[in-house]
XYZ file of C-alpha atoms in Angstrom:
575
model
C 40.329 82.435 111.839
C 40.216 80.779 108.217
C 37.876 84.046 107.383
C 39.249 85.570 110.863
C 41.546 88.155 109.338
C 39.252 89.390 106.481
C 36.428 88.945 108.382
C 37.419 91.339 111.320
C 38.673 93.912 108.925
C 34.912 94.049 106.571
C 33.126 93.592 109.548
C 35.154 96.730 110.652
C 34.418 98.679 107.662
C 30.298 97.220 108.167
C 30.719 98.261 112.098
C 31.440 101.443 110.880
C 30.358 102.297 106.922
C 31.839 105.300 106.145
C 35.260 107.157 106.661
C 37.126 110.616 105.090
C 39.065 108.616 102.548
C 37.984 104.897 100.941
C 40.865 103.361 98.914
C 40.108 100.889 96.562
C 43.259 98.964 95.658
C 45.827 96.608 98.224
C 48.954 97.165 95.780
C 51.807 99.412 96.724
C 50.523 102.710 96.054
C 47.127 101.871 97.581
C 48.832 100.782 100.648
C 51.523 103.905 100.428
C 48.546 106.385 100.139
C 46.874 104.495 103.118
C 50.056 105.225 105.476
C 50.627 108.532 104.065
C 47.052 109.811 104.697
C 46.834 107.407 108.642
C 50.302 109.441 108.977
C 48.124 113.257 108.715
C 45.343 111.659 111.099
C 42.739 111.088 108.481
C 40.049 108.506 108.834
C 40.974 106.521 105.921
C 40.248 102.830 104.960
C 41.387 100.564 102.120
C 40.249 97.418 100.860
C 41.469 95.075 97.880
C 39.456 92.236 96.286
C 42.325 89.242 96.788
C 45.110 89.616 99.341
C 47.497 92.922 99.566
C 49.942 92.844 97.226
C 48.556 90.379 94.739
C 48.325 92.186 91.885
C 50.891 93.873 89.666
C 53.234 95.043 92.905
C 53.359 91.495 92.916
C 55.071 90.727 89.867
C 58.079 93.654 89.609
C 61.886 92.915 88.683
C 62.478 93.345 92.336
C 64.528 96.331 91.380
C 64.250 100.106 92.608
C 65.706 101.697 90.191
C 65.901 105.412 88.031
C 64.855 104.172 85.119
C 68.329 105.068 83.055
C 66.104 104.249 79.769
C 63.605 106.060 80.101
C 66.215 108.971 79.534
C 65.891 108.223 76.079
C 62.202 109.207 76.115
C 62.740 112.647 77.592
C 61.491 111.965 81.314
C 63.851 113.383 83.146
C 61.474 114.658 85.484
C 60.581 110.668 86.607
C 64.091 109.638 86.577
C 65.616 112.257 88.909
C 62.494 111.678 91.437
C 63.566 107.747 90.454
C 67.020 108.360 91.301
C 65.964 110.668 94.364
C 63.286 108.104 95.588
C 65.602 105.014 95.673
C 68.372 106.676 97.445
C 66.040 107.195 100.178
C 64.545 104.004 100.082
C 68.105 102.710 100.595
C 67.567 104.855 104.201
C 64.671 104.040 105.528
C 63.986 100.293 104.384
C 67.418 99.290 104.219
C 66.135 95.377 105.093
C 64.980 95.206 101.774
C 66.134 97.941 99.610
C 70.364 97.448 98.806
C 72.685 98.362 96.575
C 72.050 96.630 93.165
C 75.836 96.199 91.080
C 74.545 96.140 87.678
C 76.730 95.645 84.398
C 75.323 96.298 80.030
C 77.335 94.366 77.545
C 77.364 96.659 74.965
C 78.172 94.854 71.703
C 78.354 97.982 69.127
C 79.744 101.791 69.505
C 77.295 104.169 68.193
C 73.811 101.957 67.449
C 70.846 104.525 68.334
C 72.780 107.484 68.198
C 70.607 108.359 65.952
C 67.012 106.989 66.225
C 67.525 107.826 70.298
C 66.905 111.696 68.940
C 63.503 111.045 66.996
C 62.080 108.758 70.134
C 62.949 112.019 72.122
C 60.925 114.102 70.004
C 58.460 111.755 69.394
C 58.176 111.178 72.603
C 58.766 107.393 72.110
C 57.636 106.935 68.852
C 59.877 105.344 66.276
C 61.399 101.912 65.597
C 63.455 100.397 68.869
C 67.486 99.933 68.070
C 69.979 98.441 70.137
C 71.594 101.052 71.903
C 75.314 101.473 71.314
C 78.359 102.378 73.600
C 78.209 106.500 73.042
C 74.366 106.418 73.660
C 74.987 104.346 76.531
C 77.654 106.585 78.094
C 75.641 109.971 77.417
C 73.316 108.250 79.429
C 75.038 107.714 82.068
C 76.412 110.998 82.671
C 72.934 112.249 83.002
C 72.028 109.091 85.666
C 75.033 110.113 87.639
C 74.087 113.928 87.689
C 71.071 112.917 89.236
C 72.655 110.908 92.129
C 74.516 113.391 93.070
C 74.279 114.161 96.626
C 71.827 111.621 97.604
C 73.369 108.453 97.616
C 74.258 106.220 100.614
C 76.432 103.108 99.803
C 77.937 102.043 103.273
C 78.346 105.792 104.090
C 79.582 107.260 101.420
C 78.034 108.352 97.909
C 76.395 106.601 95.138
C 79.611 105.256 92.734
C 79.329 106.724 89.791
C 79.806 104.381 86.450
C 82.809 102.767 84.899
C 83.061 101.942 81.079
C 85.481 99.118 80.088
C 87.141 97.479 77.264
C 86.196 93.873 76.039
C 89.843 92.944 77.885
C 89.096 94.178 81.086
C 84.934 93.350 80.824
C 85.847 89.752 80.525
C 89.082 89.553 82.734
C 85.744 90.327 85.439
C 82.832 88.524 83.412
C 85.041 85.874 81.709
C 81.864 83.926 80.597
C 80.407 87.157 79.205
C 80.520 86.672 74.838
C 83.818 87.402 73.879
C 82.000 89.291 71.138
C 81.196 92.055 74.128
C 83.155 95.204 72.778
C 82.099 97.010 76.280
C 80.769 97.049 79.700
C 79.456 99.505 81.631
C 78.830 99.344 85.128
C 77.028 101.578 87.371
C 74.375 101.408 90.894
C 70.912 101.020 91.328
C 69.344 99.116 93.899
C 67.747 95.261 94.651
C 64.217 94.581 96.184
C 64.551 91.714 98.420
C 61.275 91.120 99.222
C 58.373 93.302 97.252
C 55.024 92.058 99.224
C 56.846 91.928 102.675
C 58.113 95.545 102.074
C 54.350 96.555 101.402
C 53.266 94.887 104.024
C 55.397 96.721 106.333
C 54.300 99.911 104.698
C 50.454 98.516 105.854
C 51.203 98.055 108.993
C 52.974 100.930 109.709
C 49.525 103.340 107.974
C 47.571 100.859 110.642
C 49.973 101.489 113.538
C 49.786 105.546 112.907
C 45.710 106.060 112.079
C 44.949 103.037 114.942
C 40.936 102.531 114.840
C 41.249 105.562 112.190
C 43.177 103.445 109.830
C 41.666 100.576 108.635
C 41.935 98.140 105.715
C 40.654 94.625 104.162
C 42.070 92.514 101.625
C 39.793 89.934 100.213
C 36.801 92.616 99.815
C 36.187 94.487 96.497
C 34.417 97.436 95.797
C 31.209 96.284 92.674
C 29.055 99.026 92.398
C 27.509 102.309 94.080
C 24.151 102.357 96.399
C 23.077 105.996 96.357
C 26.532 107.806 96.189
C 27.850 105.357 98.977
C 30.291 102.037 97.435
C 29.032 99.136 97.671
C 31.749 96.959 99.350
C 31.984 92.879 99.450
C 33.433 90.737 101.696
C 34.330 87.375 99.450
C 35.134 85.107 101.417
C 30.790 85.212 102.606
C 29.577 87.357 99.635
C 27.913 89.815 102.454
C 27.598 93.243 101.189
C 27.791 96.916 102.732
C 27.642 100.250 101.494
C 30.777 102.510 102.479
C 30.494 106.490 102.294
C 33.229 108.685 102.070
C 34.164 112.094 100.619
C 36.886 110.992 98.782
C 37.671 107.677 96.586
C 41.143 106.426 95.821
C 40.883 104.408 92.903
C 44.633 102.685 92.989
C 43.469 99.432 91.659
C 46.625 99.346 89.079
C 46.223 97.921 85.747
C 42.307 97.451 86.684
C 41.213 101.070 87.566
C 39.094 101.078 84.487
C 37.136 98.165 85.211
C 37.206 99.340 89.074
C 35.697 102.936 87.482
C 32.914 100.745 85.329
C 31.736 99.636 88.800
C 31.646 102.716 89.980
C 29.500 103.911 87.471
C 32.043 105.751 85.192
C 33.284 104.048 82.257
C 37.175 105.536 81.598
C 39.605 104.412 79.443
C 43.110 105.365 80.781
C 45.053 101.991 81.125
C 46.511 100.600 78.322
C 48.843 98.301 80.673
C 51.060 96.068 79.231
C 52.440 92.697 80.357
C 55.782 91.381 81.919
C 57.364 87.693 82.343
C 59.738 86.441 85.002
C 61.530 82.738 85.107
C 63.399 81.936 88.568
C 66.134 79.435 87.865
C 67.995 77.124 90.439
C 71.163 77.304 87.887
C 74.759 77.499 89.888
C 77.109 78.080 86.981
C 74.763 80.925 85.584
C 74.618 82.370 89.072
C 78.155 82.048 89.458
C 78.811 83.403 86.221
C 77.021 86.890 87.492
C 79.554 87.766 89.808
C 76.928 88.802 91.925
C 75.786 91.101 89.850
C 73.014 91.744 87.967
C 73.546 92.324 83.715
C 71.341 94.183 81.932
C 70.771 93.551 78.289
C 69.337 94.523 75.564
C 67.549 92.858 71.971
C 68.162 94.302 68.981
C 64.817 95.152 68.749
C 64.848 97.502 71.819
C 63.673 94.779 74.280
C 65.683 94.474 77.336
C 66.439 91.244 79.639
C 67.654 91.377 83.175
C 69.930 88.270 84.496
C 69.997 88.846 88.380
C 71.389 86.762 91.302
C 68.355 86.868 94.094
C 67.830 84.176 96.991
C 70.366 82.124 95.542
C 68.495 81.830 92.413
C 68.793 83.526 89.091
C 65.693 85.839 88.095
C 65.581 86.410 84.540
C 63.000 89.294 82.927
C 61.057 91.091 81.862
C 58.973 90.910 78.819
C 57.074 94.050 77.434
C 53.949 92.553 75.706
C 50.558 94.061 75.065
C 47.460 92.353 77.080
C 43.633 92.012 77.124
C 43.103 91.528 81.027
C 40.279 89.453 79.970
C 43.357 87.042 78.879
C 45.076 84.856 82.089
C 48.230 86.440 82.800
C 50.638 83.308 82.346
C 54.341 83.442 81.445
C 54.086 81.908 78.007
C 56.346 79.313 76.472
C 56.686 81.935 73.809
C 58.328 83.875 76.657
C 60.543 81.499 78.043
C 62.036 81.028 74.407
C 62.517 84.536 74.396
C 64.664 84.239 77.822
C 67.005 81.506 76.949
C 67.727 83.401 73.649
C 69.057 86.152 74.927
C 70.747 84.862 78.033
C 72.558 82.876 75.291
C 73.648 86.430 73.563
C 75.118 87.394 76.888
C 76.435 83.565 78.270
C 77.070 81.702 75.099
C 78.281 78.923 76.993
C 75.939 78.311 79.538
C 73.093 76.014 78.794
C 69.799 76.409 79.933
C 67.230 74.062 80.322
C 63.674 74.415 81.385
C 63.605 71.980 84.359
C 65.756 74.485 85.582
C 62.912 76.519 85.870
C 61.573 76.575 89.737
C 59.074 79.426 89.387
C 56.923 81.891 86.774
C 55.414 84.968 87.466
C 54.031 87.674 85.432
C 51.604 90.862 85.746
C 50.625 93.591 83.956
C 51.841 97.072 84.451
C 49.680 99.803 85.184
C 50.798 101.997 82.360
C 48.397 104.905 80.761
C 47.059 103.954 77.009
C 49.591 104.394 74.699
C 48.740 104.503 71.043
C 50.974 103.646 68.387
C 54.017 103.717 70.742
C 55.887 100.913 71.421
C 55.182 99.280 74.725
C 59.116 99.406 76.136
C 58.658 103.207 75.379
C 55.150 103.972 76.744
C 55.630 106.674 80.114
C 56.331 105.097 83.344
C 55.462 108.262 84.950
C 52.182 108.700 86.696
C 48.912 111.231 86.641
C 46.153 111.425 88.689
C 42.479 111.794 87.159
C 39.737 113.292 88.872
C 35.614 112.504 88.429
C 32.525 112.762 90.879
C 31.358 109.235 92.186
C 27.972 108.594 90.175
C 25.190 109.744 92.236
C 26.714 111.818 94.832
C 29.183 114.449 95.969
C 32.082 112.070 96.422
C 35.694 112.652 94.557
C 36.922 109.853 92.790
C 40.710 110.056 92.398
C 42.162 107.731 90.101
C 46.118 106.807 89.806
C 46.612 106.804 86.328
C 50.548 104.927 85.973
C 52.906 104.379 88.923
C 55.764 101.651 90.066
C 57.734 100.395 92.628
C 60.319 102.618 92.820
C 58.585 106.094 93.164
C 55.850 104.625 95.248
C 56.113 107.121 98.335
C 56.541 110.183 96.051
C 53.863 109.230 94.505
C 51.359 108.823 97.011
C 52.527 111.714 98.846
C 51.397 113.596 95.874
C 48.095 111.572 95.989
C 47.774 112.605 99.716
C 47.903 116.019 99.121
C 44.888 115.917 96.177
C 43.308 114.154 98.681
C 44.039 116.680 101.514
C 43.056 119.527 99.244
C 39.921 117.969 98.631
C 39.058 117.522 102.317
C 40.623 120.981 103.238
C 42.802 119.449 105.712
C 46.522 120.714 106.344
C 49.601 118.321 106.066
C 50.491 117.292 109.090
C 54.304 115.854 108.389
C 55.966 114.385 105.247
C 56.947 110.710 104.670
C 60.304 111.704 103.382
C 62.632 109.987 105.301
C 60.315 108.258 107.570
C 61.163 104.880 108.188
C 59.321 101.544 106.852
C 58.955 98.787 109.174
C 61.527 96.780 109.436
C 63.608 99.242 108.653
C 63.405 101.323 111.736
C 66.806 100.462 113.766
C 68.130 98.217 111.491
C 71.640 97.469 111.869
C 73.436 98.726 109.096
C 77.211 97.792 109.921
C 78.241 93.997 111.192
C 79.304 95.128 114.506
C 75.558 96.685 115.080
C 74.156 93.450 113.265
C 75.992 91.222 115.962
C 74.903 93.154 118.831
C 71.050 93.056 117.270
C 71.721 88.687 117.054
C 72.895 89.008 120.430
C 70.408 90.864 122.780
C 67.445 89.108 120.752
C 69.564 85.437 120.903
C 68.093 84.803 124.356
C 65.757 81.882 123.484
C 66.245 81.412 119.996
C 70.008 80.072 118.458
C 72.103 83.325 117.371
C 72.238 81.722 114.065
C 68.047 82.060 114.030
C 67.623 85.554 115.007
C 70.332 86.071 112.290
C 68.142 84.367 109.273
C 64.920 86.462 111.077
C 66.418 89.505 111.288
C 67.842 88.923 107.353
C 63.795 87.974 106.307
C 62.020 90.550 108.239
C 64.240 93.039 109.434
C 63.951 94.875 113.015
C 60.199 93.254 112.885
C 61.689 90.056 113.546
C 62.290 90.732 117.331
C 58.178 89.525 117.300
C 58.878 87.129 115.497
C 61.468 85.823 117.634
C 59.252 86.317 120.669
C 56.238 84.470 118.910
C 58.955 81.578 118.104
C 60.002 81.359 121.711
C 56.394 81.468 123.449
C 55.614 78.669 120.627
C 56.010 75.108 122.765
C 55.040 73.434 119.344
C 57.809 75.201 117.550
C 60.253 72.642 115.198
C 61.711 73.214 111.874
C 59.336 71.999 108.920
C 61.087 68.791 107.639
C 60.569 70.076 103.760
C 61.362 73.729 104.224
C 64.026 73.460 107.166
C 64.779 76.716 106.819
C 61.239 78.010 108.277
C 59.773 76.782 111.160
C 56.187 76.099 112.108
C 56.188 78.559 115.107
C 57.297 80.924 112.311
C 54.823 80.364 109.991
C 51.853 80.689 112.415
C 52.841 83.888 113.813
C 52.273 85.289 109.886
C 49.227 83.538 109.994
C 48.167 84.596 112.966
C 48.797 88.376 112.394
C 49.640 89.268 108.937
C 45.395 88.869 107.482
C 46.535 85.810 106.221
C 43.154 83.936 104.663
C 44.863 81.687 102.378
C 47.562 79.500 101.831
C 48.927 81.202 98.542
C 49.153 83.885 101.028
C 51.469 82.711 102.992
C 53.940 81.028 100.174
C 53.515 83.691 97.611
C 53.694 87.208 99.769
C 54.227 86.293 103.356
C 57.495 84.064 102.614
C 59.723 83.317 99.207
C 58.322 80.362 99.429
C 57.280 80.263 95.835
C 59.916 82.308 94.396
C 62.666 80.088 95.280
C 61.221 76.978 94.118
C 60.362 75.343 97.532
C 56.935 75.141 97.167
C 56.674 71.265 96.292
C 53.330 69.158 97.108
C 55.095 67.917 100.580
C 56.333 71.334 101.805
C 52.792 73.209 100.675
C 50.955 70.538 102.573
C 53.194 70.786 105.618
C 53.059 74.358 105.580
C 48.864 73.592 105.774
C 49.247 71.789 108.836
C 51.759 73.885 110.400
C 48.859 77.445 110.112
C 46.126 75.216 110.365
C 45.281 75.653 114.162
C 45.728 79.036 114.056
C 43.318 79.743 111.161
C 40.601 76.765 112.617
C 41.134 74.616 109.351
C 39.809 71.662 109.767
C 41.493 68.717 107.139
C 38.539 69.061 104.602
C 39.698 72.631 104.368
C 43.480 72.193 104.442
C 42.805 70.277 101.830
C 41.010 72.439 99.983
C 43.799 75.217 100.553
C 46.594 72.714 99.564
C 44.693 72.868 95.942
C 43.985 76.381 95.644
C 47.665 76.785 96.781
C 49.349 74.677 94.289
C 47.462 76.041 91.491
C 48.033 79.708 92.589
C 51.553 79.243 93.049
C 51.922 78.007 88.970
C 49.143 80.237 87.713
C 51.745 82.278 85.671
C 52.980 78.444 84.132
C 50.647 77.060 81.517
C 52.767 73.729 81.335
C 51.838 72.329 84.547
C 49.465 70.533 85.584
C 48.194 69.230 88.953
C 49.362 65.664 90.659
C 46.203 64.340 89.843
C 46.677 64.907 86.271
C 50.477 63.818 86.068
């Protein structure tokens, strides 16, 4: 299968050229629009020019999240749907959407009282300033009002914030500056696992639509052939032309350069980039509590310290970016990081071999101006334009993130809908995502989940698949057990080879970066090392029809995708 995944899917889409609906763009609210529209019964199909999820979905905070600063800016409109959206993610992906602890050391009382005003009416303009206690709390207030009623937090409601003392703040934080004058504390919510969530979500649009819904990573969309897209498969360079009525343009930070290749040169994006650093770092995950902390620079900038995986993930930078640049976490960056987590955890050292991963992306945010990039609008808009050449709609998703993703392509549905004059069908609201569906939410339903799938596979197994995948691990399970060649890799004991080719098998895996970087955490925690990437080759190899020339070939491409966002390392060749 090497090409077998991709190769199906744009063979589908050159089977059968045209459909109601072609989306252009594999990232999460691509793939949300795909289910939403499979979910009404419309022939829709998607493709993306690398593998789902590759892009900027690919490089988030792993938070979902209201957006409590964005207050500041005056969109309360995006925060309530925020605050509304991840409460109900917390419902109906519950496998990889929890509750998120999260704690600001607040080191003065009234800093931005002032300046927070003039950003409001300037809708973001003005210099950044720390924000003090009393701008902090005012916030707050406002977050909680919008919680109201919609949380779920083992039953119950969303918590609403506390505000302590430096006493009490460091009686819980003791490694926290003593400097710290306040904390407060209040509930948002973690991401587990970004790609395998939106790869639920495109499975699920593929499950509804059947032969109705289809879509194709590794084919991109280069130009138009008498009002029709041209489409490209890449891993053969064979080309077709794909009709449709309506275009979804959701490529992200790249819909400008996916309209220039459509014909129509716009100039909407104006995304900027983020950083991450993982860190394998004990004491500073200890010294969490198992929370995350939320800080900000003096200069508006904020940094995020968060226990994940057993790691520490430490973000996000705000910076502006040519995408004609390579999108690399810079050392710059990383300087930047160890500052401030010094500002919070004065006595915690940091060092950079404690580094185990970099990633960054650029966010699709609108052009922006004069106004600073932690203040441009994280809210999104959709653009409309006739395809070049012929009667098609082009749609393009101007804006957009992680935590608003359904809402937001539930509005995109219904442009599209409207455009096609087609009624909808049902709502995604409350719908549940994948793994998500059944998932045992309480330990005594957990335990009886481990139990009636522990029939041949250890308890303590199921309980590690059902963790990674959620109620989608029961194929796993059965893939696992029907697997005679199934053993623990000896680098990455905690995955197994049976495992890994069942995700290669069915998941449109074509690569091996696919399978470290978005199929598994692989990457993020650190584990993919020369010996475990290369037995991970061999373990998928059968299953894709690698031979060793080309496993060989993928252990390269691997390695140097999985430390594309580090500019400090270098292949084993070259050490």
């Amino acid at each position: 299968m090497n090409t077998a995944g991709s190769m199906r899917a744009f063979e589908e889409l050159a089977a059968r050229p045209y459909a109601d609906v072609l989306i252009i763009g594999g990232g999460i609210n691509g793939l949300a629009t795909f289910r939403d529209l499979a979910m009404q019964g419309v022939d829709v199909a998607l493709v993306e020019r690398d593998d789902f999820v590759s892009g900027a979905s690919a490089a988030s905070s792993h938070m979902i999240h209201g957006g409590i600063r964005y207050l500041e800016n005056g969109e309360f409109r995006l925060v309530h749907e925020a605050v509304t959206e991840r409460n109900a993610l917390m419902r109906i992906a519950p496998h990889y959407v929890r509750p998120l602890q999260t704690t600001i050391p607040i080191f003065s009382t009234f800093s931005g009282v002032l300046s927070a005003p003039l950003r409001f009416l300037r809708h973001g303009g003005g210099k950044p300033r720390e924000r003090g206690a009393a701008l902090i709390k005012i916030g707050l207030v406002i977050y909680d009002s919008f919680s109201r009623g919609g949380g779920v937090f083992g039953g119950g409601t969303v918590p609403r914030h506390t505000f302590h003392g430096r006493k009490r703040s460091l009686a819980q934080l003791p490694l926290l500056n003593p400097a710290v004058r306040y904390t407060a504390t209040y509930w948002d919510a973690s991401l587990h696992d970004p790609e395998r969530l939106a790869l639920d979500v495109l499975r699920d649009g593929r499950t509804a639509g059947r032969d109705r819904a289809r879509a194709a990573n590794y084919t991109a969309a280069v130009g138009i052939d008498a009002g029709r897209v041209v489409l490209r498969d890449a891993a053969t360079g064979a080309e077709t032309p794909f009709a449709a009525s309506v275009v979804v343009n959701a490529s992200g930070p790249w819909t400008d350069e996916t309209n220039l290749a459509l014909g129509d040169p716009t100039r909407y994006m104006g995304g900027t980039k983020g950083s991450h650093i993982v860190l394998d770092h004990p004491q500073l995950l200890g010294a969490t509590g198992g929370r995350e902390l939320f800080f900000e620079n003096e200069d508006g900038r904020i940094v995020l310290i968060y226990p994940l995986k057993g790691r520490v993930l430490v973000g996000t930078t705000d910076l502006e970016h040519d995408l004609g640049e390579p999108i690399v976490c810079t050392e710059a960056e990383v300087d930047y990081f160890v500052e401030l987590i010094g500002q919070v955890l004065p006595s915690i050292p940091v060092e950079r071999s404690q580094i185990v991963y970099r990633f960054a992306g650029v966010r699709p945010l609108p052009g922006h101006g004069e106004v600073s990039p932690g203040f441009v609008s994280r809210d999104y808009r959709v653009e409309s334009a006739p395809l070049v050449g012929g009667d098609t709609t082009v749609l393009s998703l101007v804006g957009g993130k992680w935590t608003t993703f359904r809402a937001s392509a539930e509005h995109l549905a219904d442009l599209v809908l409207e455009a096609l004059a087609l009624p909808r069908r049902r709502s995604t609201r409350g719908v549940p995502i994948g793994g998500g569906r059944g998932f045992p939410t309480t330990e005594r339903a957990r335990q009886q989940w481990i139990t009636a799938h522990a029939v041949d596979v250890p308890a303590a197994r199921v309980a590690t698949l059902l963790d990674r995948y959620g109620t989608v691990a029961e194929a796993v399970v059965d893939a696992i057990a029907a697997d005679p060649e199934d053993a623990p890799l000896e680098h990455l004991p905690g995955y197994s080879s049976g495992e890994l080719r069942h995700l290669a098998a069915t998941e449109d895996v074509e690569h091996l970066d696919d399978v470290l970087l978005r199929r598994t955490s692989i990457a993020f925690i650190g584990a993919a090392t020369d010996e475990a990437v290369a037995e991970v080759a061999a373990a998928i190899a059968p299953v894709l029809d690698w031979d060793a020339a080309r496993s060989a070939v993928e252990v390269a491409r691997a390695l140097e995708r999985v430390h594309a966002a580090d500019p400090t390392w270098a292949p084993a060749s070259a050490r």
